[in-house]
C-alpha atoms as one frame of an Amber mdcrd trajectory, in Angstrom:
protein
  94.829 137.973  98.458  94.414 135.643  95.355  96.591 135.315  92.444  95.461
 134.633  89.194  97.094 133.938  86.537  98.055 130.914  83.210  98.233 127.302
  84.650 102.185 125.457  84.418 103.039 122.698  84.309 104.388 122.317  87.685
 100.617 123.111  88.215  99.138 119.648  87.043 100.483 117.871  91.398  98.186
 120.372  93.117  95.173 120.406  91.190  95.502 116.431  91.737  94.186 117.116
  94.816  90.920 118.716  94.544  90.026 118.493  91.160  86.674 116.421  90.198
  86.337 116.315  86.580  87.676 113.998  84.620  90.349 113.112  82.625  93.432
 114.738  82.394  94.192 118.715  82.492  97.795 118.304  80.559  96.499 119.500
  77.757  94.823 122.567  78.540  98.158 123.324  80.666 100.101 123.246  77.554
  97.419 124.689  75.485  97.177 127.569  77.679  93.878 127.240  78.587  93.431
 127.548  82.364  93.681 129.685  84.605  94.635 128.780  88.278  94.429 130.939
  91.563  96.527 130.606  94.337  96.230 132.652  97.683 100.638 132.718  98.826
 102.028 130.055  97.358  98.965 127.069  96.752  97.194 126.924  94.422  93.165
 126.677  95.737  91.320 126.857  92.326  91.698 126.567  88.504  89.343 127.022
  85.656  89.158 125.579  81.374  88.333 126.065  78.934  87.443 124.933  75.021
  88.007 126.811  71.970  84.735 126.923  69.996  83.537 124.441  72.326  79.843
 126.390  72.247  78.596 126.969  68.780  81.352 127.835  67.363  82.553 130.269
  70.110  84.760 129.560  73.392  83.119 127.939  76.171  84.054 127.702  80.177
  83.935 124.046  80.332  85.584 123.786  84.507  85.735 126.153  87.373  86.519
 124.349  90.305  87.769 125.581  94.165  88.998 123.206  96.732  86.688 122.393
  98.669  88.914 124.193 101.620  89.087 127.462 100.522  85.230 128.010  98.538
  83.521 130.467  99.303  86.346 133.075  99.386  85.453 134.682  96.067  87.841
 132.249  94.010  85.516 131.672  91.491  84.437 135.371  90.848  87.755 136.091
  90.793  88.894 133.420  88.040  85.880 134.763  86.167  86.910 138.054  86.584
  90.617 137.173  85.175  88.891 135.355  81.882  88.848 139.053  79.583  92.751
 138.592  80.234  92.566 135.485  77.755  89.543 135.138  75.568  86.910 137.690
  74.325  84.224 137.615  72.166  80.875 135.703  73.050  82.286 133.463  75.481
  79.318 130.614  77.217  79.809 128.546  80.566  76.817 126.323  81.852  76.321
 123.896  85.193  73.317 122.040  85.866  69.712 124.184  86.993  70.178 122.696
  90.281  73.787 123.842  90.970  71.847 127.344  92.740  75.020 128.704  93.955
  76.638 127.915  90.388  73.783 129.960  89.223  73.718 132.226  91.516  77.658
 133.249  90.807  76.767 133.483  87.473  74.285 135.479  87.640  75.639 138.414
  89.482  78.513 138.069  87.302  77.277 139.431  84.477  76.605 136.136  82.549
  73.700 136.568  81.011  70.934 132.918  79.832  70.846 131.232  77.180  68.420
 128.739  77.391  68.467 124.924  78.816  69.510 121.852  77.306  68.085 118.465
  78.883  69.932 114.924  78.156  73.392 116.249  78.447  73.332 115.409  82.143
  72.669 111.729  84.710  68.605 111.437  84.563  68.330 114.007  82.516  69.077
 117.555  84.537  68.791 120.393  82.545  71.958 122.015  82.101  71.922 125.809
  81.819  73.461 127.512  79.356  75.426 130.689  80.164  77.264 133.659  77.541
  79.301 136.925  78.210  79.943 139.034  75.626  83.601 139.236  76.607  86.466
 142.406  76.446  90.648 142.676  76.700  91.193 143.512  79.613  91.278 147.549
  79.404  88.873 148.249  76.841  86.282 149.721  77.990  82.925 147.642  77.472
């Protein structure tokens, strides 16, 4: 079973073992802008966001699951927990060539919002999606 919770400073070390994004996660953890997924006592994935990071709306800029734990619904669980920390219109993006991510987003209620060419290497299109989140317990 996967447990989703806000990241804590002690999560930084386990995250570095599988984190593929540049930069460090300290600000996201300290500013409470990261959820982690645990299986037992092992951190197996995380999701982070920027406040107002996309046209003034919150933007999920990282969704990472340890390769060893992929295909177990962990990314889906992280996305499902977003309404515990965010509400309103939220954006996320991925490369149009990332079929797994596009499929995940479409199957979890995200709506295509357009593409931008020039953000990724070799001018590969970046596909943006949005979703309106409601606080946990509020029917939408």
